[in-house]
Amino acid sequence: MLDYDLLRLIWWALVGILLIGFAITDGFDLGVGALLTLIGRNDDERRIMINTVGPHWDGNQVWFITAGGAIFAAFPLIYATAFSGFYLALMLTLFALWMRPLGFDYRSKLEDKKWRTAWDWAIFASGFVPILIFGVAFGNLLVGVPYTFDEYSKATYLGSFFGLLNPFAILAGLISVSMILMHASVWLQLKTDELIHQRATQLASILGIATTVLFALAGIWIAFGIDGYAYVSAIDVTGPSNPLLKEVAIVDKGWLSNYGQYPWMIIAPVLGLASPIGVTLLSKIGRSGWAFVCSSLSLTGIILTAGFSMFPFLMPNSHNPSYSLTVWDASSSHLTLTVMFYAAMVFVPIVLSYTAWGFWVMRGKITKKDIDGSSSYAIY
């Protein structure tokens, strides 16, 4: 049996990998939905855009569901506390996500222009709203979330819904929107031709620069305007999952300390800054495949930067820093993590295999010929 501290670290890494997988796969189809009314100028163009993600979006959703399930099983205190504090925001996200399958299915039921336009805006909301909220949520984690525990370790959120909309969280939301729309624009470069391809290329070039600028601004803000968290008491990496048994303090430049202790972590912010520039340059010279690689690396770097900066903190507590939830005191039992680890070793490769197979089978561009009925590719 693997050691308890190693299993906790493994599950922290696995949850991060699942979130990155969700951002890369489900990110481009959420982004395509958010771009539907911007890049698509008529019904044919919008149908082409929808059909670029039509074969993949429901499979991509597996990453989101699996990440949520992994957090629930591996870090139940995080799941319970986050859903308590972010309840309204998460419900808004779910309501928005429900509009995507409804929009895909119902917009084609009638030929009426007003009907289809209404569903196009519903699909836009189904993409834009979750992208923004996910970014705002990560921003709040870096700032700290106000909550407390009673004697039974039951969490109570002390803030408000509008309290989540603080300036840094809004910046994090803008980073999320910029990087996901960039990713979606590169996807459209790969999967379309003619006018849609041209518009997507132009937009990806702009968003690549915007993502780098916004991410750099967030880094400066964290370095000089946001205090981090640090253990004051000794860290018990194999102790019981009780967040009330430690002492934590808010320290100046606390979110930068890991980069001094583990210099290799600097690769994450470097990827987050450099890869979007690569997207801009590669898009301009027509190398869409490599632009998609750079876009995926930029998402990976930005998400890893947040994780590396906060480690071992998962949900810092701005009300009482010592109640912050960390990798070492918010996990499930040793046995639970062990059983889940071996299950993951079986099923994660299966998910990766059928995902790769699905993308391989449905490779190629979507054109007007496909949606005209002369091809069996289009489904919407």
Coordinates of C-alpha atoms in Angstrom, one line a residue:
M1 CA 0.0 0.0 0.0
L2 CA 1.3 3.4 -0.9
D3 CA 2.1 5.9 1.9
Y4 CA -0.7 8.3 2.9
D5 CA 1.3 11.4 2.2
L6 CA 2.2 10.1 -1.3
L7 CA -1.4 9.3 -2.1
R8 CA -2.5 12.7 -1.0
L9 CA 0.1 14.2 -3.3
I10 CA -0.9 11.9 -6.2
W11 CA -4.6 12.8 -5.9
W12 CA -3.7 16.5 -5.8
A13 CA -1.8 16.0 -9.1
L14 CA -4.6 13.8 -10.6
V15 CA -7.3 16.4 -9.9
G16 CA -5.0 19.0 -11.5
I17 CA -4.6 16.8 -14.6
L18 CA -8.4 16.3 -14.8
L19 CA -8.9 20.1 -14.6
I20 CA -6.3 20.7 -17.3
G21 CA -8.0 17.9 -19.5
F22 CA -11.3 19.6 -19.0
A23 CA -9.9 23.0 -20.0
I24 CA -8.2 21.7 -23.1
T25 CA -11.1 19.5 -24.4
D26 CA -14.3 21.0 -23.1
G27 CA -12.7 24.4 -23.2
F28 CA -12.7 24.6 -27.0
D29 CA -16.3 23.6 -27.3
L30 CA -17.4 26.0 -24.6
G31 CA -15.4 28.6 -26.4
V32 CA -17.0 27.8 -29.8
G33 CA -20.4 28.3 -28.2
A34 CA -19.3 31.7 -26.8
L35 CA -18.0 32.7 -30.2
L36 CA -21.0 31.5 -32.1
T37 CA -22.6 34.9 -32.6
L38 CA -19.3 36.7 -33.0
I39 CA -17.6 34.6 -35.7
G40 CA -20.7 33.1 -37.3
R41 CA -22.5 35.7 -39.4
N42 CA -25.3 33.5 -40.9
D43 CA -27.0 30.3 -40.2
D44 CA -24.7 28.2 -42.4
E45 CA -21.6 29.5 -40.7
R46 CA -23.1 28.9 -37.3
R47 CA -24.1 25.3 -38.2
I48 CA -20.5 24.7 -39.4
M49 CA -19.2 26.0 -36.1
I50 CA -21.6 23.8 -34.1
N51 CA -20.7 20.7 -36.1
T52 CA -17.0 21.2 -35.4
V53 CA -17.7 20.4 -31.7
G54 CA -20.9 18.3 -32.2
P55 CA -19.1 14.9 -32.2
H56 CA -17.0 15.8 -29.1
W57 CA -18.8 18.0 -26.6
D58 CA -20.6 15.3 -24.6
G59 CA -17.4 13.2 -24.4
N60 CA -15.4 16.2 -23.4
Q61 CA -17.9 16.7 -20.5
V62 CA -16.5 13.5 -19.0
W63 CA -13.4 15.5 -17.8
F64 CA -15.6 17.9 -15.9
I65 CA -17.7 15.2 -14.3
T66 CA -14.7 13.1 -13.4
A67 CA -12.9 16.1 -11.9
G68 CA -15.9 16.9 -9.8
G69 CA -16.2 13.2 -8.7
A70 CA -12.5 13.1 -7.9
I71 CA -12.7 16.2 -5.7
F72 CA -15.8 14.7 -4.0
A73 CA -14.1 11.4 -3.3
A74 CA -10.5 12.5 -2.7
F75 CA -11.1 15.8 -1.0
P76 CA -14.6 15.8 0.4
L77 CA -14.1 18.8 2.7
I78 CA -13.1 20.9 -0.4
Y79 CA -16.2 19.7 -2.2
A80 CA -18.6 20.4 0.7
T81 CA -17.1 23.8 1.5
A82 CA -16.9 25.0 -2.1
F83 CA -20.4 24.0 -2.9
S84 CA -21.6 25.8 0.3
G85 CA -19.7 29.0 -0.5
F86 CA -20.0 29.0 -4.3
Y87 CA -23.5 27.5 -4.4
L88 CA -25.3 30.2 -6.4
A89 CA -22.4 30.6 -8.8
L90 CA -22.2 26.8 -9.3
M91 CA -26.0 26.6 -9.9
L92 CA -25.7 29.4 -12.4
T93 CA -22.9 27.5 -14.1
L94 CA -25.1 24.3 -14.3
F95 CA -28.1 26.2 -15.6
A96 CA -25.9 27.6 -18.3
L97 CA -24.4 24.2 -19.2
W98 CA -27.9 22.8 -19.6
M99 CA -28.5 25.3 -22.4
R100 CA -25.8 23.8 -24.6
P101 CA -27.4 20.4 -25.4
L102 CA -30.8 22.1 -25.5
G103 CA -29.5 24.7 -27.9
F104 CA -27.8 22.2 -30.1
D105 CA -30.9 20.1 -30.4
Y106 CA -33.7 22.6 -30.5
R107 CA -32.2 25.3 -32.8
S108 CA -32.6 23.0 -35.8
K109 CA -36.2 22.0 -35.1
L110 CA -37.6 25.1 -36.9
E111 CA -36.4 27.0 -39.9
D112 CA -37.6 30.3 -38.4
K113 CA -34.8 32.9 -38.1
K114 CA -35.9 34.3 -34.8
W115 CA -36.1 30.9 -33.3
R116 CA -32.6 30.0 -34.3
T117 CA -31.2 33.3 -33.3
A118 CA -32.7 32.9 -29.8
W119 CA -31.1 29.5 -29.4
D120 CA -27.8 30.9 -30.8
W121 CA -27.7 33.4 -27.9
A122 CA -28.6 30.6 -25.5
I123 CA -25.6 28.6 -26.8
F124 CA -23.5 31.7 -26.4
A125 CA -24.5 32.0 -22.7
S126 CA -23.9 28.3 -22.2
G127 CA -20.3 28.8 -23.2
F128 CA -19.5 32.3 -21.9
V129 CA -21.0 32.1 -18.4
P130 CA -19.2 28.9 -17.2
I131 CA -15.9 30.2 -18.6
L132 CA -16.2 33.4 -16.7
I133 CA -17.4 31.8 -13.4
F134 CA -14.6 29.2 -13.4
G135 CA -12.0 32.0 -13.7
V136 CA -13.7 34.1 -11.0
A137 CA -13.7 31.0 -8.7
F138 CA -10.0 30.5 -9.1
G139 CA -9.4 34.2 -8.4
N140 CA -11.3 33.9 -5.2
L141 CA -9.2 30.9 -4.1
L142 CA -6.0 33.0 -4.5
V143 CA -7.5 35.9 -2.6
G144 CA -9.0 33.7 0.1
V145 CA -12.6 32.6 0.9
P146 CA -14.4 33.6 4.1
Y147 CA -15.8 30.5 5.9
T148 CA -15.7 28.9 9.3
F149 CA -16.2 25.4 10.9
D150 CA -18.2 24.3 13.9
E151 CA -17.2 21.6 16.3
Y152 CA -18.5 19.0 13.9
S153 CA -16.3 20.4 11.0
K154 CA -19.4 21.6 9.2
A155 CA -18.5 24.6 7.0
T156 CA -20.4 27.8 7.0
Y157 CA -19.8 30.4 4.2
L158 CA -19.6 33.9 5.6
G159 CA -19.5 35.9 2.4
S160 CA -22.1 36.8 -0.2
F161 CA -22.5 36.0 -3.9
F162 CA -21.6 39.5 -4.9
G163 CA -18.6 39.4 -2.6
L164 CA -17.1 36.9 -5.0
L165 CA -16.9 39.6 -7.6
N166 CA -13.8 41.3 -6.2
P167 CA -11.4 43.1 -8.6
F168 CA -8.8 40.3 -8.7
A169 CA -11.4 37.6 -9.2
I170 CA -12.8 39.6 -12.1
L171 CA -9.3 39.8 -13.6
A172 CA -9.0 36.0 -13.2
G173 CA -12.4 35.7 -15.0
L174 CA -11.1 37.8 -17.9
I175 CA -8.0 35.6 -18.1
S176 CA -10.2 32.5 -18.3
V177 CA -12.4 34.1 -21.0
S178 CA -9.4 35.2 -23.0
M179 CA -7.5 31.9 -22.9
I180 CA -10.5 29.7 -23.6
L181 CA -11.7 31.9 -26.5
M182 CA -8.2 31.8 -27.9
H183 CA -8.2 28.0 -27.6
A184 CA -11.6 27.9 -29.4
S185 CA -10.4 30.2 -32.1
V186 CA -7.5 27.9 -32.8
W187 CA -9.8 24.9 -32.9
L188 CA -11.9 26.7 -35.5
Q189 CA -8.8 27.3 -37.5
L190 CA -8.2 23.6 -37.6
K191 CA -11.7 22.6 -38.4
T192 CA -13.0 25.2 -40.8
D193 CA -12.1 27.0 -44.0
E194 CA -12.8 30.2 -45.9
L195 CA -14.4 33.1 -43.9
I196 CA -14.7 31.3 -40.6
H197 CA -11.1 30.2 -40.7
Q198 CA -10.0 33.8 -41.5
R199 CA -12.0 35.3 -38.7
A200 CA -10.8 32.7 -36.2
T201 CA -7.2 33.3 -37.2
Q202 CA -7.5 37.0 -36.7
L203 CA -9.2 36.6 -33.3
A204 CA -6.7 34.0 -32.1
S205 CA -3.9 36.4 -32.9
I206 CA -5.5 39.1 -30.8
L207 CA -6.5 36.9 -27.9
G208 CA -3.0 35.4 -27.7
I209 CA -1.6 38.8 -26.9
A210 CA -4.5 39.6 -24.6
T211 CA -4.0 36.4 -22.6
T212 CA -0.3 37.1 -22.1
V213 CA -1.0 40.7 -21.0
L214 CA -3.8 39.7 -18.6
F215 CA -1.8 36.8 -17.1
A216 CA 1.3 39.1 -16.6
L217 CA -0.9 41.6 -14.9
A218 CA -2.3 39.0 -12.6
G219 CA 1.2 37.9 -11.7
I220 CA 2.3 41.4 -10.9
W221 CA -0.9 41.8 -8.8
I222 CA -0.1 38.6 -6.9
A223 CA 3.5 39.7 -6.3
F224 CA 2.7 43.1 -5.0
G225 CA -0.9 43.3 -4.1
I226 CA -2.1 40.0 -2.7
D227 CA -0.8 38.3 0.5
G228 CA -0.4 34.5 0.5
Y229 CA -0.7 31.9 3.1
A230 CA 1.9 29.8 4.9
Y231 CA 2.1 27.1 7.6
V232 CA 3.3 28.4 11.0
S233 CA 3.0 25.1 12.8
A234 CA 4.8 21.9 11.7
I235 CA 3.3 20.2 8.7
D236 CA 1.9 16.7 9.5
V237 CA 1.6 15.1 6.0
T238 CA 0.3 11.8 7.4
G239 CA -2.0 13.2 10.1
P240 CA -5.7 13.0 10.3
S241 CA -7.9 15.2 7.9
N242 CA -8.8 17.8 10.4
P243 CA -8.2 21.4 9.3
L244 CA -8.5 22.7 12.9
L245 CA -5.2 21.2 14.1
K246 CA -2.8 23.5 12.4
E247 CA -1.7 27.2 12.5
V248 CA -1.5 29.2 9.3
A249 CA -0.6 32.9 8.8
I250 CA -1.1 35.4 6.0
V251 CA 2.3 36.4 4.7
D252 CA 3.6 39.0 2.2
K253 CA 4.4 37.4 -1.2
G254 CA 3.3 34.1 0.2
W255 CA 2.1 32.8 -3.2
L256 CA 5.7 33.2 -4.5
S257 CA 7.5 31.2 -1.9
N258 CA 7.1 27.8 -3.7
Y259 CA 9.1 29.1 -6.7
G260 CA 12.1 29.7 -4.5
Q261 CA 11.8 26.4 -2.8
Y262 CA 11.1 24.4 -6.0
P263 CA 12.7 26.4 -8.9
W264 CA 11.4 23.9 -11.5
M265 CA 7.9 25.2 -10.9
I266 CA 8.8 28.4 -12.8
I267 CA 8.1 26.4 -16.0
A268 CA 4.3 26.9 -15.4
P269 CA 4.2 30.7 -15.5
V270 CA 6.7 30.7 -18.4
L271 CA 4.4 28.5 -20.4
G272 CA 1.5 30.7 -19.4
L273 CA 3.3 33.8 -20.7
A274 CA 5.1 32.5 -23.7
S275 CA 2.6 30.0 -25.3
P276 CA -0.1 32.5 -26.1
I277 CA 2.5 34.6 -28.0
G278 CA 3.3 31.3 -29.9
V279 CA -0.4 31.1 -30.7
T280 CA -0.4 34.6 -32.2
L281 CA 2.8 34.0 -34.3
L282 CA 1.8 30.5 -35.5
S283 CA -1.7 31.6 -36.4
K284 CA -0.3 34.4 -38.5
I285 CA 1.8 32.0 -40.6
G286 CA -0.9 29.4 -41.0
R287 CA 0.5 26.7 -38.7
S288 CA -2.9 25.9 -37.0
G289 CA -1.8 22.5 -35.6
W290 CA 1.2 23.9 -33.8
A291 CA -0.9 26.9 -32.7
F292 CA -3.3 24.4 -31.1
V293 CA -0.4 22.8 -29.3
C294 CA 0.7 26.2 -28.0
S295 CA -2.8 27.0 -26.9
S296 CA -3.1 23.8 -25.0
L297 CA 0.3 24.5 -23.3
S298 CA -0.9 28.0 -22.4
L299 CA -4.0 26.6 -20.6
T300 CA -1.8 24.0 -18.9
G301 CA 0.7 26.6 -17.8
I302 CA -1.9 29.0 -16.4
I303 CA -3.8 26.3 -14.5
L304 CA -0.5 24.9 -13.1
T305 CA 0.6 28.3 -12.0
A306 CA -2.4 28.6 -9.8
G307 CA -1.9 25.2 -8.4
F308 CA 1.8 25.5 -7.8
S309 CA 1.5 29.0 -6.2
M310 CA -1.1 27.8 -3.7
F311 CA 0.4 24.4 -2.9
P312 CA -0.3 22.8 -0.4
F313 CA -3.3 25.1 0.1
L314 CA -6.5 24.1 -1.8
M315 CA -9.0 26.6 -0.3
P316 CA -7.4 29.3 1.7
N317 CA -9.6 30.9 4.4
S318 CA -9.6 34.7 4.6
H319 CA -11.7 34.7 7.8
N320 CA -9.5 32.4 9.9
P321 CA -6.3 31.4 8.0
S322 CA -5.7 28.4 10.3
Y323 CA -9.0 26.9 9.0
S324 CA -7.6 26.9 5.5
L325 CA -8.0 23.5 3.7
T326 CA -4.9 21.9 2.4
V327 CA -3.7 18.8 0.6
W328 CA -2.6 17.4 4.0
D329 CA -5.8 17.9 6.1
A330 CA -8.8 17.9 3.6
S331 CA -8.4 14.4 2.1
S332 CA -10.3 11.2 2.4
S333 CA -8.9 8.2 4.4
H334 CA -5.8 6.3 3.4
L335 CA -7.9 3.3 2.4
T336 CA -10.3 5.4 0.2
L337 CA -7.4 7.1 -1.6
T338 CA -5.8 3.7 -2.2
V339 CA -8.9 2.1 -3.7
M340 CA -9.5 5.1 -5.8
F341 CA -5.9 5.2 -7.0
Y342 CA -6.0 1.6 -8.4
A343 CA -9.4 2.3 -10.0
A344 CA -8.0 5.4 -11.7
M345 CA -5.1 3.4 -13.0
V346 CA -7.6 1.2 -14.8
F347 CA -10.2 3.7 -16.0
V348 CA -8.2 6.9 -16.8
P349 CA -6.2 5.1 -19.7
I350 CA -9.6 3.9 -21.0
V351 CA -11.0 7.4 -21.1
L352 CA -7.8 8.7 -22.8
S353 CA -7.9 5.9 -25.3
Y354 CA -11.5 6.4 -26.5
T355 CA -11.1 10.2 -26.4
A356 CA -8.1 10.0 -28.7
W357 CA -9.9 7.5 -30.9
G358 CA -12.9 9.8 -31.2
F359 CA -10.8 12.8 -32.3
W360 CA -8.9 10.6 -34.8
V361 CA -12.1 9.3 -36.4
M362 CA -13.7 12.7 -36.6
R363 CA -10.6 14.5 -37.9
G364 CA -10.8 16.8 -40.8
K365 CA -12.5 20.1 -41.6
I366 CA -16.2 20.9 -41.6
T367 CA -17.3 22.7 -44.8
K368 CA -20.6 24.0 -46.2
K369 CA -20.8 20.8 -48.3
D370 CA -21.0 18.8 -45.0
I371 CA -24.0 20.7 -43.7
D372 CA -25.8 20.7 -47.1
G373 CA -26.4 17.0 -46.7
S374 CA -23.9 15.8 -49.2
S375 CA -21.9 14.3 -46.3
S376 CA -22.8 12.3 -43.3
Y377 CA -20.4 14.2 -41.1
A378 CA -22.7 17.0 -39.9
I379 CA -25.2 16.1 -37.2
Y380 CA -26.7 19.5 -36.4

